[in-house]
Tab-separated table of C-alpha atoms in Angstrom:
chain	number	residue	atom	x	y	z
A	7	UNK	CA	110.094	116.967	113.573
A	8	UNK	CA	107.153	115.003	112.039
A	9	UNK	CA	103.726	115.974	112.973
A	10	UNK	CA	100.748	114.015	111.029
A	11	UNK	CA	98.242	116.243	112.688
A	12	UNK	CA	97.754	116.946	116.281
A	13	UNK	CA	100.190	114.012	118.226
A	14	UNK	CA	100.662	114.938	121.940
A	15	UNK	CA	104.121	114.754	123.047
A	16	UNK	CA	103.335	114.436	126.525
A	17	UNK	CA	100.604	115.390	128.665
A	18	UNK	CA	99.599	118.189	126.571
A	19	UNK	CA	98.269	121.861	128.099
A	20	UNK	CA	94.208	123.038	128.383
A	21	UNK	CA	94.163	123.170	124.150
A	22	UNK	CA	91.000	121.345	122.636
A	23	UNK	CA	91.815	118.930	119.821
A	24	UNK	CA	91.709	119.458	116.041
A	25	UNK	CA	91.224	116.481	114.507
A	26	UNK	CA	88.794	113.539	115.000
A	27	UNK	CA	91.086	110.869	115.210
A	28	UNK	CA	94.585	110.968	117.168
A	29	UNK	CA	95.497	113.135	120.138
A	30	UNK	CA	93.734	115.799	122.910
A	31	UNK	CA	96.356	118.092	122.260
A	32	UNK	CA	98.183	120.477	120.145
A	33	UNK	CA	101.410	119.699	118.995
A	34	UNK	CA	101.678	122.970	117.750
A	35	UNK	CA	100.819	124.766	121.129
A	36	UNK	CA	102.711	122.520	123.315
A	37	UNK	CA	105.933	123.213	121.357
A	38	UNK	CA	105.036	126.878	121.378
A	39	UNK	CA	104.311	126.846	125.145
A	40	UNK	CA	107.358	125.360	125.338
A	41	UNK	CA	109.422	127.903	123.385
A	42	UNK	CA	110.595	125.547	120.412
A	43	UNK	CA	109.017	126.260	117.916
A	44	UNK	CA	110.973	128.072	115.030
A	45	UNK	CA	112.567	128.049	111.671
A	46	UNK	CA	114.400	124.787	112.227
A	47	UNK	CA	111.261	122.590	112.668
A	48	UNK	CA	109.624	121.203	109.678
A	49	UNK	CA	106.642	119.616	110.496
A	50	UNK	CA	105.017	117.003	108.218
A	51	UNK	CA	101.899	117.249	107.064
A	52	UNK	CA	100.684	119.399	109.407
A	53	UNK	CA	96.896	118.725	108.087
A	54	UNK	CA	94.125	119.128	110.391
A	55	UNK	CA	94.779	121.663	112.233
A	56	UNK	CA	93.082	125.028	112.905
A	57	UNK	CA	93.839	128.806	111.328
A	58	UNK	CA	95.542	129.443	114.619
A	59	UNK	CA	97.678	127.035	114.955
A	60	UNK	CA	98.718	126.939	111.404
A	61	UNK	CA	99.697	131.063	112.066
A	62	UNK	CA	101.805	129.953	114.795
A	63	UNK	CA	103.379	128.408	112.718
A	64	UNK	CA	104.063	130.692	109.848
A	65	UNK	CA	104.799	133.456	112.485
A	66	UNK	CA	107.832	131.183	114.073
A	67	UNK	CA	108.795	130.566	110.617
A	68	UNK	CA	108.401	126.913	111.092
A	69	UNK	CA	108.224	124.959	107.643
A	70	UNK	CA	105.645	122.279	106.832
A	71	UNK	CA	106.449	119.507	104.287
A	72	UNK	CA	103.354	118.227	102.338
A	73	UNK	CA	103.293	114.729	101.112
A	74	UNK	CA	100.707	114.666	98.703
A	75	UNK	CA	100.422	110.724	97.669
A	76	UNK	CA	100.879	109.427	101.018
A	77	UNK	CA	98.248	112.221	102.721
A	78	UNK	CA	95.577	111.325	100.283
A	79	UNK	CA	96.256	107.769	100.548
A	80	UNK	CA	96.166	107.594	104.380
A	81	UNK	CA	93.466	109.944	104.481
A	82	UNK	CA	95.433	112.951	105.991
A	83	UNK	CA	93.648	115.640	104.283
A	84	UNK	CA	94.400	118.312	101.550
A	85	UNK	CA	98.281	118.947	101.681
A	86	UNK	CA	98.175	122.583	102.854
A	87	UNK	CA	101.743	123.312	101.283
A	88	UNK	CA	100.632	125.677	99.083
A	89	UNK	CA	98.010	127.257	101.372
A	90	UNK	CA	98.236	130.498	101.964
A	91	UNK	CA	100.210	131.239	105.728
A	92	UNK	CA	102.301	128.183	104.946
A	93	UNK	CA	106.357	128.104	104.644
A	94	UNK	CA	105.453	125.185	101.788
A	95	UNK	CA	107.951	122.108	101.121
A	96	UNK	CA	107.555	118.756	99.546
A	97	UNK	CA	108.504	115.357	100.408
A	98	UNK	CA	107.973	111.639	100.050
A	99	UNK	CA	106.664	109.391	102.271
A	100	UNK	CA	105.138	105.618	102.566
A	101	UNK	CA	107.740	104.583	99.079
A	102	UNK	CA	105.631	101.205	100.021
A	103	UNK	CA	102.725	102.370	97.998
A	104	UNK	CA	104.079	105.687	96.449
A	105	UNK	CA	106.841	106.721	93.642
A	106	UNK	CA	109.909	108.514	95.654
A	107	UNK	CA	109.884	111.051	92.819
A	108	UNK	CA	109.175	115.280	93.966
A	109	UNK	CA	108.223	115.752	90.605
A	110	UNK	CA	105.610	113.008	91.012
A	111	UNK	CA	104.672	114.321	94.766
A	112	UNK	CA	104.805	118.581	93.107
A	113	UNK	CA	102.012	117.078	89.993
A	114	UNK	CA	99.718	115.286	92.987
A	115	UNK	CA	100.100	118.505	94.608
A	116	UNK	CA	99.419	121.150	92.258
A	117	UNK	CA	96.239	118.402	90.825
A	118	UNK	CA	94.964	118.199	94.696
A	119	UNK	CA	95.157	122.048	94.949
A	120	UNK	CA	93.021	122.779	91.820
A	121	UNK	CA	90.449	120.084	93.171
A	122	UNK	CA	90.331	121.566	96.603
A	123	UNK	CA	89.741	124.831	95.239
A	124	UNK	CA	87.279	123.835	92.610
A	125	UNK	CA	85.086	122.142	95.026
A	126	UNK	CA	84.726	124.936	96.445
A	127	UNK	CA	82.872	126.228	93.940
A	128	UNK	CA	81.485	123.437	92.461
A	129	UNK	CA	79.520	122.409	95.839
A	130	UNK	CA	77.733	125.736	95.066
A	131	UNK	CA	76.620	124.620	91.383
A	132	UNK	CA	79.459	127.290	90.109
A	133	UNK	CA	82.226	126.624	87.885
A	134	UNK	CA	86.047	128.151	88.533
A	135	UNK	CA	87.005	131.061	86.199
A	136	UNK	CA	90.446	129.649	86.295
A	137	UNK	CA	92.833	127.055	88.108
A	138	UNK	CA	94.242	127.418	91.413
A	139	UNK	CA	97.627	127.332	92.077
A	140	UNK	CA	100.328	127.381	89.326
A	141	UNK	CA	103.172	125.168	87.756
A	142	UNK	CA	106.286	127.212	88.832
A	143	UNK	CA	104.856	127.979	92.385
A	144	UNK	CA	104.578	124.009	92.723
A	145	UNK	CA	108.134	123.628	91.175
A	146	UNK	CA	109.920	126.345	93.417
A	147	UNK	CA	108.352	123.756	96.496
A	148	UNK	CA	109.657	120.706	94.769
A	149	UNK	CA	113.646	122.866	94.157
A	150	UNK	CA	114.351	126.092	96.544
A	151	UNK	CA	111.733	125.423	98.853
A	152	UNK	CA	112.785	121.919	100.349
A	153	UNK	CA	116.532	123.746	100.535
A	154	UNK	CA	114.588	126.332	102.909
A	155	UNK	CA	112.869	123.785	104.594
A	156	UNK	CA	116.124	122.372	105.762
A	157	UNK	CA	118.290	125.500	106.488
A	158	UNK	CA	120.163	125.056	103.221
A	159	UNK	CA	118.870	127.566	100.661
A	160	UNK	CA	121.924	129.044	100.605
A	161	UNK	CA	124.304	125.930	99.362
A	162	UNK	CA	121.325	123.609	97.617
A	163	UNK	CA	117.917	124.139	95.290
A	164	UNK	CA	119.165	126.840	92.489
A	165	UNK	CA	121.481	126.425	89.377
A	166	UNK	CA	123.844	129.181	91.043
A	167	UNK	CA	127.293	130.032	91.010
A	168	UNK	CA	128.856	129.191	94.884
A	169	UNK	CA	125.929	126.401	94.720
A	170	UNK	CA	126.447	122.578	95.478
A	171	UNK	CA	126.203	120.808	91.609
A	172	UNK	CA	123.111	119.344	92.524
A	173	UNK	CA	121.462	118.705	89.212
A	174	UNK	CA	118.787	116.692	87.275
A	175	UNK	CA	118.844	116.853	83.564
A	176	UNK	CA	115.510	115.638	81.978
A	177	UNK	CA	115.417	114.635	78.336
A	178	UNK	CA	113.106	117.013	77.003
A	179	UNK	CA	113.046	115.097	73.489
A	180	UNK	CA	111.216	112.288	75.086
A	181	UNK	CA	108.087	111.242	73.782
A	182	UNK	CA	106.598	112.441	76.592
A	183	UNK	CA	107.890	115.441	76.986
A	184	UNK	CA	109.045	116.649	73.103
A	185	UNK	CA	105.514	118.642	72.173
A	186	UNK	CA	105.829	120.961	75.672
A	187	UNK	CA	109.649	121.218	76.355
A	188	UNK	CA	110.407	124.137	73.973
A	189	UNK	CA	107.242	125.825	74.703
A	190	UNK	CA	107.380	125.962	78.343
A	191	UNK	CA	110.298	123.421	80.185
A	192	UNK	CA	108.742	124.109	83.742
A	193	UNK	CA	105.408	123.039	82.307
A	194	UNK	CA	106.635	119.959	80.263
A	195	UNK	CA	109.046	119.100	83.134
A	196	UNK	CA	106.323	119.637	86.159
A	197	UNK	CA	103.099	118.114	84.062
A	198	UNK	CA	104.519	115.613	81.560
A	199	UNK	CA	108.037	114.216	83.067
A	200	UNK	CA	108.612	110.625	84.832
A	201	UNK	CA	111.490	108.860	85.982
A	202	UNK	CA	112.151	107.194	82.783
A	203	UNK	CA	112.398	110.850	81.428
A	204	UNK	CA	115.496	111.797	83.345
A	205	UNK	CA	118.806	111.256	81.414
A	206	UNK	CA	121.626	112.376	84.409
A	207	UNK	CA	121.736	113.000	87.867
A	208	UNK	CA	124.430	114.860	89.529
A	209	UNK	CA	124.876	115.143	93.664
A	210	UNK	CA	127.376	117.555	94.850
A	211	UNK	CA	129.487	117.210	91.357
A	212	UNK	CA	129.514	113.140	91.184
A	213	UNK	CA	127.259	111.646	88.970
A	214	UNK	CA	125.299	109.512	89.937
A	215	UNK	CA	122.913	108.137	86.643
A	216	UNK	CA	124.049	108.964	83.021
A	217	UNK	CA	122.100	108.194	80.147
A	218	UNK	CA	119.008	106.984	81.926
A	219	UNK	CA	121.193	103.973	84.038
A	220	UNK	CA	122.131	104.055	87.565
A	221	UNK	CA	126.057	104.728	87.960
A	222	UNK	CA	128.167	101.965	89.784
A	223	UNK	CA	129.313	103.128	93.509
A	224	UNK	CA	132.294	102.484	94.686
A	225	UNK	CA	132.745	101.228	98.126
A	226	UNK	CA	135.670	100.983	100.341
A	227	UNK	CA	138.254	98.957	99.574
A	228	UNK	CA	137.683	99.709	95.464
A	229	UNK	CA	135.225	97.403	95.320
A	230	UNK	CA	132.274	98.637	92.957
A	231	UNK	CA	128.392	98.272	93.581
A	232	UNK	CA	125.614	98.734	90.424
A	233	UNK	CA	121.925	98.093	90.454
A	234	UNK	CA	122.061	94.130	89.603
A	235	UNK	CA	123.829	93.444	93.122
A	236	UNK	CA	121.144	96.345	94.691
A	237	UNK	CA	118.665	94.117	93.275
A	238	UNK	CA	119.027	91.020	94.589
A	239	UNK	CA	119.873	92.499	97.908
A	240	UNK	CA	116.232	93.870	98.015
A	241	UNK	CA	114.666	90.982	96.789
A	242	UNK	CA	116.414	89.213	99.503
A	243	UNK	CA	115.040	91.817	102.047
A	244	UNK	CA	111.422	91.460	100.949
A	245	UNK	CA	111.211	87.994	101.242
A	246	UNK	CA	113.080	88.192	104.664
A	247	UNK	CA	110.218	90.947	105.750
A	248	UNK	CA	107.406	88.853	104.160
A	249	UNK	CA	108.768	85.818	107.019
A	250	UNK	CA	108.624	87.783	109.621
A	251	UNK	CA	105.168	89.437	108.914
A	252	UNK	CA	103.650	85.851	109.296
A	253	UNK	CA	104.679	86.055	112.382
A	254	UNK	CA	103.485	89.158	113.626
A	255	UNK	CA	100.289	89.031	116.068
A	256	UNK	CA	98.130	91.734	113.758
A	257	UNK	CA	95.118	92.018	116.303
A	258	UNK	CA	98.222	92.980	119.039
A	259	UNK	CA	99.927	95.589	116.675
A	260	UNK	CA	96.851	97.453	115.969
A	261	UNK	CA	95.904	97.549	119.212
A	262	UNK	CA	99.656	99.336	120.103
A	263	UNK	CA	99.721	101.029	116.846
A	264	UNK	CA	96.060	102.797	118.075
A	265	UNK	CA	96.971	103.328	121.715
A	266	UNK	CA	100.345	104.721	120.567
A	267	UNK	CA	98.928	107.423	118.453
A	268	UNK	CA	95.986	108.047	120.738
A	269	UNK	CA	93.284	107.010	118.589
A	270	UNK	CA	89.580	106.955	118.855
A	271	UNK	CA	88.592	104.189	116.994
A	272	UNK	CA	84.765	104.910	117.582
A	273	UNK	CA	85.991	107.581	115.100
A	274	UNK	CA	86.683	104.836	112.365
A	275	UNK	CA	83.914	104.273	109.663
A	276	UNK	CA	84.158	102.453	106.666
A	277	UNK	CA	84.613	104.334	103.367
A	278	UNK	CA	81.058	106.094	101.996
């Protein structure tokens, strides 16, 4: 279920919107009105919307995915998954102008949390005592809370006996990473790590990058796939994509794009 804010589904019920831009309705009513809303919808985003709505949510045990990069490029908001009231997750979204790393989407988070709650404070002329928000909370989001989000906390998201081998193994001798790792791993992992820092990845038992490289996959028939062949594949996409965009009527697509999600466009001003 993805919910950027307050979408109608359909001709939505006597609720008053929430946000200035898309919508009259409540999402979050309507499905509740409706009796489906419960712990197997995760709603993304989910910015913009009002204490009430938000403890609908938490009270159907409905999870909400934050997408840090994506919300604060798009102008979404503060990602609320580590609000309080909140059954927190983390995702990527928009990999056209974003990384598609959680670690990179948990430090955007955790950065976007301190700001929110220093400004706070700071529009007062005060200064904050101490930071909001912490490095293991935001790395439990990034691990064990997406495998809640989805219903599989049980099988996925822990180092566990019983668990799926689901496993990323960070070189913490990296430059990068070599002066935090042995003092605090979470830390050095959650504030210091990149792509380039991650030696193996394992899903379900097969690995699937050793020693910082991408491992072949083999398709049916034996025959075997690496990057190189990924590669040109995508370059051969893009430039495919880049054709047809000269062909696409861009006056015509906003104009669906804004009727599609409802949108005021009185309501759009040019950045202050």
């Amino acid at each position: 279920m993805v919910c950027p804010y307050n979408l109608p589904l359909c001709p939505p019920p006597s609720s008053t919107a929430t946000n200035t831009t898309p919508g009259t309705g409540s999402t979050v009513t309507l499905l509740h009105e409706y009796g489906l809303l419960g712990p197997d919808i995760v709603l993304s985003h989910a910015t913009g919307l009002t204490p009430d709505e938000h403890a609908l949510l938490y009270s159907a045990g409905a999870k909400v995915s934050s997408t840090p990069t994506s919300e604060a490029q798009m102008g979404l908001g503060w990602p609320v998954a580590l609000h309080s009231g909140v059954h927190g997750s983390l995702g990527v979204d928009s990999h056209a102008f974003c990384e598609s790393s959680i670690l990179s989407e948990a430090r955007t988070l955790l950065l976007l949390a301190r700001q929110e709650g220093n400004l706070k404070l700071l529009e007062r002329g005060e200064f904050p005592e101490r930071l909001e928000a912490g490095a293991r909370e935001v790395f439990n989001l990034a691990t064990v809370g997406g495998a809640r989000a989805v219903g599989m906390q049980g099988k996925i998201g822990r180092v566990r006996v019983g668990y799926l081998a689901d496993l990323v193994v960070v070189d913490g001798r990296s430059p990068a990473m070599w002066g935090v790792a042995e003092w605090d791993p979470v830390v050095a992992v959650l504030g210091h790590s990149s792509v380039r820092d991650v030696d193996t990845v394992i899903v379900d038992g097969v690995v699937r990058k050793r020693d910082g490289k991408l491992v072949a996959v083999e398709l049916e028939g034996g025959e075997r796939l690496g990057w190189e062949a990924v590669a040109k594949k995508l370059a051969t996409s893009r430039e495919a994509v880049q054709e047809r965009i000269k062909r696409v009527d861009v006056g015509l697509a906003k104009k669906l794009l804004m009727g599609m999600w409802h949108i005021d466009e009185s309501k759009i001003k040019a950045t202050v």
